[in-house]
Short mmCIF file of C-alpha atoms in Angstrom, two decimals:
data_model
loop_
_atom_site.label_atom_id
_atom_site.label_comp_id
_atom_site.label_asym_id
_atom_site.label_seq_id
_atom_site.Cartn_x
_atom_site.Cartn_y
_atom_site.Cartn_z
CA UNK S 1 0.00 0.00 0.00
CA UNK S 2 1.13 3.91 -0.11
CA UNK S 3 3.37 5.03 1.86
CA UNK S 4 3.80 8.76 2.92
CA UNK S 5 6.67 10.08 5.07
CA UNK S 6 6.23 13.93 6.24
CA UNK S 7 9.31 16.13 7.31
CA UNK S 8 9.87 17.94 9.80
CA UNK S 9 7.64 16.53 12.55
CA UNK S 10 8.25 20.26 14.52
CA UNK S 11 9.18 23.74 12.44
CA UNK S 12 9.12 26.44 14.73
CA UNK S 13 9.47 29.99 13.00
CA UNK S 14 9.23 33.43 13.58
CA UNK S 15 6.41 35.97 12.72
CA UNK S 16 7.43 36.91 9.07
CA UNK S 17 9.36 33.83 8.09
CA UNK S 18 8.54 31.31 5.21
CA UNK S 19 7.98 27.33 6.27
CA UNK S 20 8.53 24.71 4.26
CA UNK S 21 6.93 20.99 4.79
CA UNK S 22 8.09 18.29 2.51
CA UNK S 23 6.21 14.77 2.06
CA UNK S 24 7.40 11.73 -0.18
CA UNK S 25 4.78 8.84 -1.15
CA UNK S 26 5.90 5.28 -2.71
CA UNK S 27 2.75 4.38 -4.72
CA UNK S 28 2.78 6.03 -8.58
CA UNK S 29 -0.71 5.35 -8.54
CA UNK S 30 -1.31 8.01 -6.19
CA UNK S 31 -2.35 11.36 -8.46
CA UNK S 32 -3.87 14.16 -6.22
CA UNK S 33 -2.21 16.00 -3.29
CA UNK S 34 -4.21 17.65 -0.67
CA UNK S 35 -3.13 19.24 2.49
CA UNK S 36 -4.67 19.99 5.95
CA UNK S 37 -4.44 22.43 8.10
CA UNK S 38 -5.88 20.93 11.53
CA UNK S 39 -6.04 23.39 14.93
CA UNK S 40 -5.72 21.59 18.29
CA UNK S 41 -8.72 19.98 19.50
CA UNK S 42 -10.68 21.29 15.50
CA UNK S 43 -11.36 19.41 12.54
CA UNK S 44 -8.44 18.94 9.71
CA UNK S 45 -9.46 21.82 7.00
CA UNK S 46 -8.17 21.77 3.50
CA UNK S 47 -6.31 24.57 2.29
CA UNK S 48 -5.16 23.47 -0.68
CA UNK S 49 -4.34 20.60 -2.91
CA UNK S 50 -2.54 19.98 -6.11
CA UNK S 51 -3.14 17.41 -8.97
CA UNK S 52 -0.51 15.22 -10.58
CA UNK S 53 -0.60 16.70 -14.15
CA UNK S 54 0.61 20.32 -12.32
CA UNK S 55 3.78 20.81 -11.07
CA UNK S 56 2.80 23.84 -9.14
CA UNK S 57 -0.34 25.92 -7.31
CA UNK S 58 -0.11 29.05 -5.54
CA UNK S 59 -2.88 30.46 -2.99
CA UNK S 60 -1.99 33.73 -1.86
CA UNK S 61 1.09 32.66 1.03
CA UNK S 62 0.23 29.19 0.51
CA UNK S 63 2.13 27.07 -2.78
CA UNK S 64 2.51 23.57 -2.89
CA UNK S 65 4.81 21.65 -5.85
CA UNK S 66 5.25 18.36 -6.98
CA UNK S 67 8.08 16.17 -8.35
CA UNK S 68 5.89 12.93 -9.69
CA UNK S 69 9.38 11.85 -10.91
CA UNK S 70 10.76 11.79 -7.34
CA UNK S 71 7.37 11.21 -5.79
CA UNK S 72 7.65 14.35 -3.69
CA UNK S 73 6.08 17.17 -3.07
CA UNK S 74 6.00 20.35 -0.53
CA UNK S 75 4.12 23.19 0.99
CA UNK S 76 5.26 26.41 1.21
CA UNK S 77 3.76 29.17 3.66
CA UNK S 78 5.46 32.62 3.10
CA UNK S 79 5.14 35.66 5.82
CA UNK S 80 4.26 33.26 8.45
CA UNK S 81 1.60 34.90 11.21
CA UNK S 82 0.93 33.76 14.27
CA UNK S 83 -2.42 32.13 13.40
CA UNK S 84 -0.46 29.80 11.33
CA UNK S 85 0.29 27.96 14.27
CA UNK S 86 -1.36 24.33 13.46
CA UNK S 87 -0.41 20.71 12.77
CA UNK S 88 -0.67 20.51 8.84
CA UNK S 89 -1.14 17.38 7.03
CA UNK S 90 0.17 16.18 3.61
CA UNK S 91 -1.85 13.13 2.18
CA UNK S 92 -0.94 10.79 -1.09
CA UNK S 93 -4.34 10.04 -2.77
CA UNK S 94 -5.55 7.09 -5.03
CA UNK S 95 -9.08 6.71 -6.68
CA UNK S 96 -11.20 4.43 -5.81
CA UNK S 97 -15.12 4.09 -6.64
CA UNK S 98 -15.56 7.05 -8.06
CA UNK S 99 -13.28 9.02 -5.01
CA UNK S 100 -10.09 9.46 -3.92
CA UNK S 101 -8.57 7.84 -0.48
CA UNK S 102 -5.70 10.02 1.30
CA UNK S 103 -2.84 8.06 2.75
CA UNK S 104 -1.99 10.98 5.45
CA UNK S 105 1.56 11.57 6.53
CA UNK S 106 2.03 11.91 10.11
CA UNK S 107 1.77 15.75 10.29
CA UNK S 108 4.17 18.49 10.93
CA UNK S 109 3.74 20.76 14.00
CA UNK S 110 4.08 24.43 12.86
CA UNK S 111 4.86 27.12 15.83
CA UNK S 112 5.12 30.95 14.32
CA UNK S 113 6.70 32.73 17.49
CA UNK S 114 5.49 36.53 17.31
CA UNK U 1 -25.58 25.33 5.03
CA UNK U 2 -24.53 22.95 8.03
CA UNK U 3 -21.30 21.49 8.04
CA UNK U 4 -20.44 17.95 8.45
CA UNK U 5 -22.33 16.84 12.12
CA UNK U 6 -21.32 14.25 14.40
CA UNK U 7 -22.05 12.78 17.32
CA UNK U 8 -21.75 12.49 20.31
CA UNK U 9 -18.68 14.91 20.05
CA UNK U 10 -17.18 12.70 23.70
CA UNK U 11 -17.99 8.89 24.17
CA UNK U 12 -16.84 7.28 26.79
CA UNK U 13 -17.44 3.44 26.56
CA UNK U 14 -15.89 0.19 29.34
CA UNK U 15 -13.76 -2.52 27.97
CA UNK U 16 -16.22 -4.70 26.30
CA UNK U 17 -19.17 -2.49 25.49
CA UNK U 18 -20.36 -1.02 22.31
CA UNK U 19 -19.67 2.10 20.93
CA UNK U 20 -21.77 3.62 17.88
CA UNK U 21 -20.45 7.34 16.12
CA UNK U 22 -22.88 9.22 14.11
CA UNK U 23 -21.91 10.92 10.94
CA UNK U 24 -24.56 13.30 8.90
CA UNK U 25 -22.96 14.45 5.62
CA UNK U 26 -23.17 17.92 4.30
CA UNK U 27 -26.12 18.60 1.73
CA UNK U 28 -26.22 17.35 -1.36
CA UNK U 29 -22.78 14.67 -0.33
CA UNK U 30 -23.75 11.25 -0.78
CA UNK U 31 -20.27 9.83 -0.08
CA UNK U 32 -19.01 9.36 3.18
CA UNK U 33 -15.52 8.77 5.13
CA UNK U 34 -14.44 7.65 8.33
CA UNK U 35 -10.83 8.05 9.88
CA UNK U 36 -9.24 7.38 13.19
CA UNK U 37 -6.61 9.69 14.58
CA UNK U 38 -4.33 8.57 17.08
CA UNK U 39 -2.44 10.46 19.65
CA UNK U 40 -0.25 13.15 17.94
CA UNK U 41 -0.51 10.39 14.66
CA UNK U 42 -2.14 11.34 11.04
CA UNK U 43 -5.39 10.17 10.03
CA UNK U 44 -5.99 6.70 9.15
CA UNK U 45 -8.87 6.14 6.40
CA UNK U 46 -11.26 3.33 7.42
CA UNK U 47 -13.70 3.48 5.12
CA UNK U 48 -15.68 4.85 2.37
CA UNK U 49 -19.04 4.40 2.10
CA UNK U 50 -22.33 5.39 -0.80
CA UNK U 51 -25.83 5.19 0.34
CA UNK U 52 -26.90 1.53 0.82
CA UNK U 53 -23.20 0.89 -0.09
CA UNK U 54 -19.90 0.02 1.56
CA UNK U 55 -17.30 1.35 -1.20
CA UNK U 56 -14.27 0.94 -0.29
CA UNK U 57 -13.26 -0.36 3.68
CA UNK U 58 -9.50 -1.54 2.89
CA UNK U 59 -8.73 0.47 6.31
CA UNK U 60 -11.01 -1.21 8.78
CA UNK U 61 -9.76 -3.84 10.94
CA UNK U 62 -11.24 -6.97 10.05
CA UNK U 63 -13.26 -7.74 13.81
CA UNK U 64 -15.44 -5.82 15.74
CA UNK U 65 -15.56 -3.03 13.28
CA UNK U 66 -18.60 -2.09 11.00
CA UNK U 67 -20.04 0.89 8.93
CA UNK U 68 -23.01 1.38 7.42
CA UNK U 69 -25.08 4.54 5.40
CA UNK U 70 -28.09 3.66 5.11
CA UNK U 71 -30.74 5.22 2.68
CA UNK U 72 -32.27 7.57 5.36
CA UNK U 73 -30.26 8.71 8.64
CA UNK U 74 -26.86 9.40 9.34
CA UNK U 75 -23.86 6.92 8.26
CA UNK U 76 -22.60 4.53 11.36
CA UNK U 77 -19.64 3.65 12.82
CA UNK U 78 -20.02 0.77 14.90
CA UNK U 79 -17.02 -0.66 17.37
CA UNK U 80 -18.27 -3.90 19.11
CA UNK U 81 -16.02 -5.21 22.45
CA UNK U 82 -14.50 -2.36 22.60
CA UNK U 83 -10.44 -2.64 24.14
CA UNK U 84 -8.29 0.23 25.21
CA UNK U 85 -6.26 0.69 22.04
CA UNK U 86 -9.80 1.73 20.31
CA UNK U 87 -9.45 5.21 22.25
CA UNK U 88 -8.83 7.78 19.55
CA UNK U 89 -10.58 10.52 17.82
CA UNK U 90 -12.62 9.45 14.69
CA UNK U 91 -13.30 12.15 11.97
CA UNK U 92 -16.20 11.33 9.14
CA UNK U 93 -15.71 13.38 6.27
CA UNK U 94 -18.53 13.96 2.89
CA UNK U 95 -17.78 14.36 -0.17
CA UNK U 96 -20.46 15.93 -3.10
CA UNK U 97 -20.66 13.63 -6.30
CA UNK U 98 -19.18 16.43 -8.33
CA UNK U 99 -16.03 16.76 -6.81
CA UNK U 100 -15.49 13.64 -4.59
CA UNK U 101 -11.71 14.86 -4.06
CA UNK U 102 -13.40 17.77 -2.08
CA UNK U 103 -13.62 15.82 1.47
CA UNK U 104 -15.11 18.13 4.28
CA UNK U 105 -14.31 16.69 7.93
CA UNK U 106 -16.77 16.61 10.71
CA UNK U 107 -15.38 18.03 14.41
CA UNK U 108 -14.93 14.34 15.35
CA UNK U 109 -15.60 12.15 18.32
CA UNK U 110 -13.35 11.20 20.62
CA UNK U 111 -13.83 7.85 21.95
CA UNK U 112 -12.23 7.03 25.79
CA UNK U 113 -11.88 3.27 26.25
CA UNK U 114 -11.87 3.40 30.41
#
């Protein structure tokens, strides 16, 4: 099955700073990229996702890019703010009936100090 | 438009009882998630059900585990016997037909196995 590894585990920044959060899957299979954005104790939120015929999205601060070659692929939050602060989630997803299932990596504590 | 609803929001079952999680999809999303979050882990899909239909349930352990969305009422997640290592959070998420990549979480339940 896929296999999605997630690095770093913590990033602590400060106020102002860009983060970067880098996942790697194993499964070629896998074509569409999501991340999640999930506050303590709240529900994981999308905030964006990429598919695997683009190499790169942009969302205001937020970008994500994709190697399919390498199977990587990383999001990129510029002019960090405090309300940043989250545990963000890269997932690997294949289709399946008609959907797609995420293979979630195991998140990435951000901390943006003010 | 409400959100993705479950219920209760805090179970708290003994070893060996039953615990059911309620999941009502957003309107108009006839597909339907369920994931289990560990302690500071990722999400783990379980499985993905239709109405009337269990799609795809590759992620659900194969005993004391069952899921069900039935043509009227919310979808089900059922956890019979329950043990100790059963105490986690579990998010549903909906999907619309349109754009089944789209998954919208629920606030989740956490389960306590005492």
């Amino acid at each position: 099955g896929e296999n999605v590894e997630q690095h770093p585990s913590t990033l602590s920044v400060q106020e102002g700073d860009s983060a970067v959060i880098k996942c790697t899957y194993s499964d070629s299979a896998s074509n569409y990229f999501p991340w999640y954005k999930q506050e303590l104790g709240k529900r994981p939120q999308l905030i964006i996702d990429i598919r695997s015929n683009v190499g790169e999205k942009k969302d205001q601060r937020i970008a994500v890019t994709l190697n399919k070659t390498a199977k990587h692929f990383s999001l990129h939050i510029t002019e960090t703010q405090p309300e940043d602060s989250a545990v963000y989630f890269c997932a690997a997803s294949r289709e399946s009936g008609g959907s797609y299932i995420p293979t979630f990596g195991r998140g990435t504590s951000l901390i943006v100090h003010p | 438009n409400a959100g993705v609803m479950q219920n209760p929001r805090h179970l708290v079952r003994r070893r060996g009882q039953e615990a059911r999680l309620r999941c009502s999809p957003m309107k108009g999303h006839s597909h339907v998630y369920w994931y289990r979050q560990l302690p500071e882990e990722g999400l783990k899909f379980m499985v993905y059900l239709q109405k009337e239909n269990i799609i795809d349930e590759s992620g659900m352990p194969k005993e004391r585990f069952s899921a069900e969305f039935p043509k009227e009422g919310p979808s089900i997640l059922r956890i019979q016997q329950v043990v100790r290592g059963d105490s986690a959070a579990y998010f549903c998420a909906s999907s619309p037909s349109g754009k089944t990549y789209e998954q919208y979480f629920g606030p989740g339940t956490r389960l306590t196995v005492t």
